[in-house]
Amino acid sequence: MAFSSLDIKGFDYVQHYVGNARHSAYYYARLYGFDIVGYMGPETGVRDRVSYLLNRESLTFTVTAAIVPDHEIHQFISQHGDGIREITFEVVDVYSAFEHAVSKGAEGFKKPFTDKDEHGIMIRGSVKIYGDTILTFVDRSKYQGLLPGYQAYEGPQTKLQDTGLKAVDHIVGNVEEGRMDFWASFFENATDLETFIHFDKGDISTKFSSLVSKVVRSKNTSVRLPINEPADGLKKSQIEEYLDVNYGAGVQHIAIETDDIVSSIRAMRANGVEFISTPASYYEVIGARGDGIDESLAELEELDILIDRDERGYLLQLFTQPVNDRPTLFYEIIQRKGCEGFGQNNFQSLFESIEREQAKRGNL
Ligand code: FE2
């Protein structure tokens, strides 16, 4: 069977490798509104790691830590710090997706395998992508649970205010200078995605730094993967800072979809999530971008929420501060009202804000 991008149903779970899984589980439960639904560890017969399964609507994270020395998880976090190890596509047929990817040059990481438990059968197979990240194809059509290997979590739920977060919208990778085209072609060939937007030098830049970016997505738009590489600037770009402190390529941010960004951001701020600040001047020069929107501009300004639009509609978005010890991974909260873009007109103010933070860390 030939593999086509239409066989990609969407993003599935995201796996984080972390230093302390229990702490990370509480962080995402309390600040981001996840339910802790599953647990894996010595009590469930797994001797080398502890993992928690977190869920909110279609959004599923696992946070996993090693509990024995010299483990591959330690190697990952020794190199990169806490970060994203695994991203996943839900597909119709894992075998054809995997075989297609490998035939187009992807390096296999784990051949298709089957897990069976009381919830049914799940099939998965993984290939290597940028940095130490793996991409896993998941077939859950015969599986009624969330993920195999986890026992129902019976500890306390520590959720604060609910956040309304519901699904992954896009996952962004930062790759080394000169490697963006390689990875865009990789996803085009190996996973049948197509290039949707290309930002060249000068499209997105401040006085100090700029980036070049390509967005690949499936034809049915169920998955979208922007890929950034650093571009020359007077000072170190945010992509370069990421590559330096992450010691290599990796996932830069995950955009999470909500149906009501005003309530989501209000709840997340109350829960203690830190967001990047938006310059006051942003709303003064918002002009036509703010016309005809359903939300109150004053409320968006109060919460620092950014607006962008294309010919199809508009989107609202806001970016968190980096969530780990190193300034690597962060999140974007996004509400789309027809717009298929990524907030490119906001990148300028985003850049200026990030550069203020970089300057505080002495990395600009
Ligand atoms: Fe984004």
XYZ file of C-alpha atoms and ligand atoms in Angstrom:
365
model
C 0.000 0.000 0.000
C 1.386 3.410 -0.926
C 1.654 5.903 1.879
C -0.016 9.285 1.505
C -0.197 12.284 3.805
C -3.952 11.727 3.909
C -3.196 8.628 5.963
C -1.982 10.933 8.763
C -4.921 11.524 11.079
C -3.172 13.998 13.358
C -0.693 14.392 16.172
C -0.858 11.776 18.899
C 1.041 11.893 22.224
C 4.285 13.785 22.981
C 6.941 12.193 25.199
C 9.188 14.314 27.409
C 12.425 12.991 28.895
C 12.929 14.666 32.263
C 15.092 14.503 35.381
C 12.204 13.898 37.773
C 8.965 12.553 36.313
C 6.851 13.103 39.423
C 7.759 16.781 39.594
C 7.125 17.308 35.876
C 3.744 15.557 36.128
C 2.681 17.912 38.924
C 3.950 20.933 36.969
C 1.860 20.119 33.881
C -1.157 19.078 35.953
C -1.219 22.209 38.092
C -0.149 24.862 35.600
C -1.473 23.470 32.301
C -4.594 21.716 33.600
C -3.770 18.114 32.692
C -5.288 15.155 34.504
C -2.674 12.652 35.652
C -4.233 9.464 34.305
C -1.522 6.796 34.204
C 1.614 5.631 35.955
C 4.437 3.275 34.972
C 7.324 2.262 37.255
C 8.638 -0.461 39.570
C 5.125 -1.024 40.997
C 3.924 -1.920 37.485
C 6.902 -4.139 36.687
C 9.061 -1.545 34.901
C 12.457 -1.463 36.637
C 14.436 1.223 34.832
C 12.096 4.217 34.519
C 9.118 6.055 35.930
C 6.587 7.634 33.599
C 3.343 9.536 34.113
C 0.598 9.781 31.507
C -1.103 13.202 31.319
C -4.223 14.024 29.360
C -6.600 16.864 28.650
C -9.074 16.281 25.788
C -6.974 15.308 22.723
C -3.749 16.470 24.317
C -1.563 13.683 25.731
C 1.903 14.065 27.273
C 4.090 11.455 28.875
C 6.869 12.577 31.226
C 9.525 9.922 31.707
C 12.640 9.715 33.910
C 15.279 7.003 34.393
C 15.732 5.494 37.864
C 18.932 3.499 37.214
C 22.404 4.799 36.283
C 23.835 4.943 32.750
C 20.421 4.983 31.101
C 19.713 6.405 27.624
C 17.333 8.917 29.263
C 20.251 10.225 31.356
C 22.318 10.559 28.183
C 19.508 12.579 26.577
C 19.058 14.959 29.502
C 22.802 15.204 30.125
C 23.125 16.508 26.568
C 19.918 18.515 26.167
C 18.324 18.954 29.573
C 14.640 18.117 29.970
C 12.997 18.134 26.562
C 10.932 16.432 23.888
C 12.159 12.972 22.996
C 9.263 11.720 20.903
C 6.587 13.239 18.701
C 3.914 11.073 17.125
C 1.573 10.943 14.141
C -1.598 8.915 14.320
C -1.760 7.009 11.021
C -3.987 4.476 9.296
C -1.205 1.924 8.713
C 2.022 1.976 10.742
C 3.698 -0.681 8.583
C 3.305 1.260 5.337
C 4.174 4.595 7.012
C 7.353 3.100 8.498
C 8.388 1.253 5.326
C 7.744 4.328 3.203
C 9.833 6.543 5.525
C 12.749 4.100 5.612
C 12.625 3.589 1.828
C 12.963 7.382 1.464
C 16.048 7.540 3.668
C 14.730 7.815 7.226
C 16.810 5.974 9.794
C 14.644 3.428 11.564
C 14.638 3.645 15.347
C 12.139 0.924 16.212
C 10.470 -1.367 13.696
C 6.671 -1.647 13.925
C 5.670 -3.516 17.082
C 2.422 -4.411 18.783
C 1.273 -3.805 22.357
C -1.700 -5.716 23.645
C -3.576 -5.181 26.897
C -7.147 -5.149 28.216
C -7.864 -2.040 26.068
C -6.951 -3.709 22.774
C -4.020 -3.614 20.357
C -1.793 -0.630 19.574
C 0.788 -0.694 16.773
C 3.761 1.680 16.764
C 7.011 2.179 14.849
C 9.618 4.975 15.059
C 12.180 6.749 12.907
C 14.861 9.274 13.868
C 14.350 12.943 13.025
C 16.273 16.123 13.982
C 18.607 16.068 16.983
C 17.831 13.205 19.346
C 14.122 13.377 18.546
C 12.174 10.397 17.242
C 8.957 10.384 15.223
C 6.588 7.528 16.028
C 3.706 6.360 13.851
C 0.749 5.206 15.945
C -2.249 3.059 14.945
C -4.830 3.229 17.729
C -7.805 2.090 15.634
C -8.026 -1.169 17.640
C -7.115 0.391 20.977
C -9.692 1.875 23.353
C -7.320 3.153 26.074
C -4.861 6.055 25.989
C -1.474 4.279 25.943
C -0.358 0.731 26.768
C 1.941 0.022 29.715
C 0.367 2.479 32.145
C -1.670 1.584 35.194
C -4.500 3.860 36.323
C -3.000 6.664 38.425
C -4.411 6.714 41.927
C -2.445 9.556 43.528
C -3.828 13.019 44.205
C -5.072 15.236 41.348
C -3.533 18.628 41.913
C -5.150 20.630 39.130
C -5.681 24.337 39.822
C -7.886 26.332 37.398
C -8.963 24.488 34.267
C -7.270 25.772 31.122
C -9.393 24.614 28.174
C -6.338 23.263 26.312
C -7.410 20.628 23.821
C -4.970 19.480 21.130
C -1.576 20.025 19.490
C -1.798 22.523 16.618
C 1.837 22.439 15.440
C 5.290 21.337 16.616
C 8.325 23.441 15.742
C 11.887 22.176 15.358
C 15.086 24.227 15.505
C 17.822 22.789 13.283
C 21.431 23.749 12.584
C 22.287 26.498 10.107
C 21.994 25.168 6.554
C 19.884 22.156 7.586
C 16.345 23.563 7.203
C 16.034 22.533 3.549
C 17.324 19.059 4.360
C 14.668 18.529 7.027
C 11.861 20.063 4.969
C 12.741 17.666 2.107
C 13.007 14.842 4.617
C 9.424 15.343 5.778
C 8.213 15.840 2.206
C 9.775 12.566 1.063
C 9.626 10.365 4.131
C 6.200 11.386 5.481
C 4.555 12.859 2.353
C 4.150 16.354 3.833
C 4.297 19.443 1.620
C 5.966 22.814 2.088
C 3.298 25.370 2.956
C 5.180 28.580 3.786
C 8.783 29.673 3.467
C 10.201 32.700 5.316
C 13.484 33.867 3.919
C 16.209 36.130 5.271
C 14.824 39.602 5.866
C 11.206 38.439 6.144
C 11.481 38.097 9.904
C 14.180 40.111 11.552
C 15.025 42.717 14.105
C 18.091 44.934 14.158
C 19.967 42.094 15.830
C 18.800 38.706 14.674
C 16.620 36.966 12.145
C 15.403 33.513 11.271
C 14.545 31.518 8.218
C 11.707 29.073 8.463
C 9.790 26.542 6.391
C 6.462 25.028 7.333
C 5.691 21.502 6.158
C 2.229 20.091 6.683
C 0.043 17.207 5.571
C -2.310 17.954 2.696
C -5.297 17.552 5.039
C -3.547 19.984 7.514
C -3.838 17.417 10.316
C -0.149 17.919 11.145
C 1.966 21.037 10.742
C 5.725 21.109 11.400
C 7.527 24.457 11.087
C 11.331 24.135 10.904
C 13.620 27.039 11.827
C 17.309 27.599 11.266
C 19.389 30.559 12.436
C 20.174 33.389 10.081
C 22.970 35.933 10.351
C 22.333 38.895 12.573
C 24.426 41.438 14.386
C 24.075 39.382 17.553
C 23.194 35.841 18.455
C 19.738 34.803 17.218
C 17.263 33.011 19.457
C 17.611 29.920 17.249
C 21.378 29.985 17.715
C 20.967 30.380 21.481
C 18.653 27.346 21.482
C 21.153 25.260 19.477
C 23.967 26.313 21.827
C 22.226 25.584 25.121
C 20.387 22.503 23.809
C 23.674 21.172 22.406
C 21.994 20.411 19.114
C 18.719 20.453 17.226
C 15.388 19.654 18.836
C 11.796 20.686 19.432
C 11.559 24.417 20.121
C 7.875 24.844 20.817
C 4.569 23.052 20.825
C 1.478 25.061 19.934
C -1.628 24.009 21.832
C -5.107 24.768 20.574
C -7.944 26.225 22.661
C -11.500 27.308 21.755
C -11.350 30.282 24.140
C -7.891 31.798 24.444
C -9.016 34.609 26.751
C -10.222 32.116 29.386
C -7.222 29.825 28.796
C -4.635 32.564 29.284
C -6.493 33.982 32.286
C -6.531 30.539 33.960
C -2.933 29.729 33.075
C -1.714 33.080 34.420
C -3.637 32.414 37.653
C -2.001 28.968 37.814
C 1.474 30.503 37.565
C 2.409 30.054 33.882
C 4.784 32.811 32.757
C 4.284 34.289 29.301
C 6.466 36.562 27.202
C 5.547 40.195 27.520
C 4.101 42.142 24.627
C 5.335 45.710 24.125
C 2.614 48.300 24.914
C 3.207 49.781 21.473
C 1.953 46.540 19.896
C -1.696 47.418 20.519
C -1.188 51.051 19.485
C -0.065 49.984 16.018
C -2.404 46.989 15.696
C -4.516 48.852 13.109
C -6.590 46.702 10.748
C -5.359 43.467 12.313
C -7.652 44.227 15.245
C -10.720 45.047 13.153
C -13.812 42.878 13.251
C -12.659 40.415 15.888
C -15.113 38.771 18.312
C -12.968 39.436 21.383
C -12.539 42.716 23.232
C -9.245 44.368 22.263
C -8.942 45.725 25.805
C -9.102 42.203 27.206
C -6.528 40.933 24.695
C -4.248 43.818 25.665
C -4.741 43.125 29.381
C -3.633 39.505 28.811
C -0.905 40.309 26.192
C -2.623 38.130 23.551
C -1.347 38.642 19.982
C -3.460 38.859 16.813
C -2.646 37.889 13.247
C -4.695 37.289 10.144
C -4.592 36.021 6.571
C -7.190 36.118 3.795
C -9.176 33.326 5.481
C -9.560 34.776 8.954
C -7.583 35.561 12.096
C -5.770 33.830 14.915
C -4.975 34.710 18.511
C -1.786 33.457 20.145
C 0.590 33.866 23.072
C 3.932 32.255 23.892
C 5.113 31.047 27.299
C 8.549 31.628 28.731
C 10.831 28.572 28.390
C 9.559 25.934 30.827
C 12.773 24.083 31.690
C 16.077 25.123 33.289
C 17.684 25.841 29.932
C 15.992 28.374 27.620
C 14.898 25.700 25.144
C 11.329 24.351 25.079
C 8.332 26.679 25.338
C 4.641 26.545 24.453
C 2.314 28.593 22.308
C -1.386 28.848 23.112
C -3.364 29.388 19.900
C -6.968 29.913 18.855
C -7.624 29.811 15.112
C -10.596 31.626 13.638
C -10.050 30.624 10.028
C -6.429 31.773 9.734
C -4.017 29.073 8.518
C -0.858 31.018 9.348
C 1.531 30.891 12.282
C 1.550 34.496 13.446
C 4.304 35.619 11.111
C 3.316 39.275 11.527
C 3.773 38.828 15.275
C 7.251 37.330 14.995
C 8.721 40.817 14.966
C 7.272 41.753 18.355
C 7.967 38.224 19.585
C 11.602 38.583 18.559
C 11.944 41.928 20.282
C 10.488 40.477 23.452
C 12.663 37.345 23.331
C 15.723 39.496 22.727
C 14.972 41.433 25.920
C 15.017 38.080 27.770
C 18.177 36.950 25.954
C 19.878 40.200 26.969
C 19.042 39.474 30.632
C 20.773 36.098 30.286
C 23.814 37.765 28.655
C 23.301 35.784 25.436
C 22.608 38.611 23.008
Fe 4.155 28.485 16.565
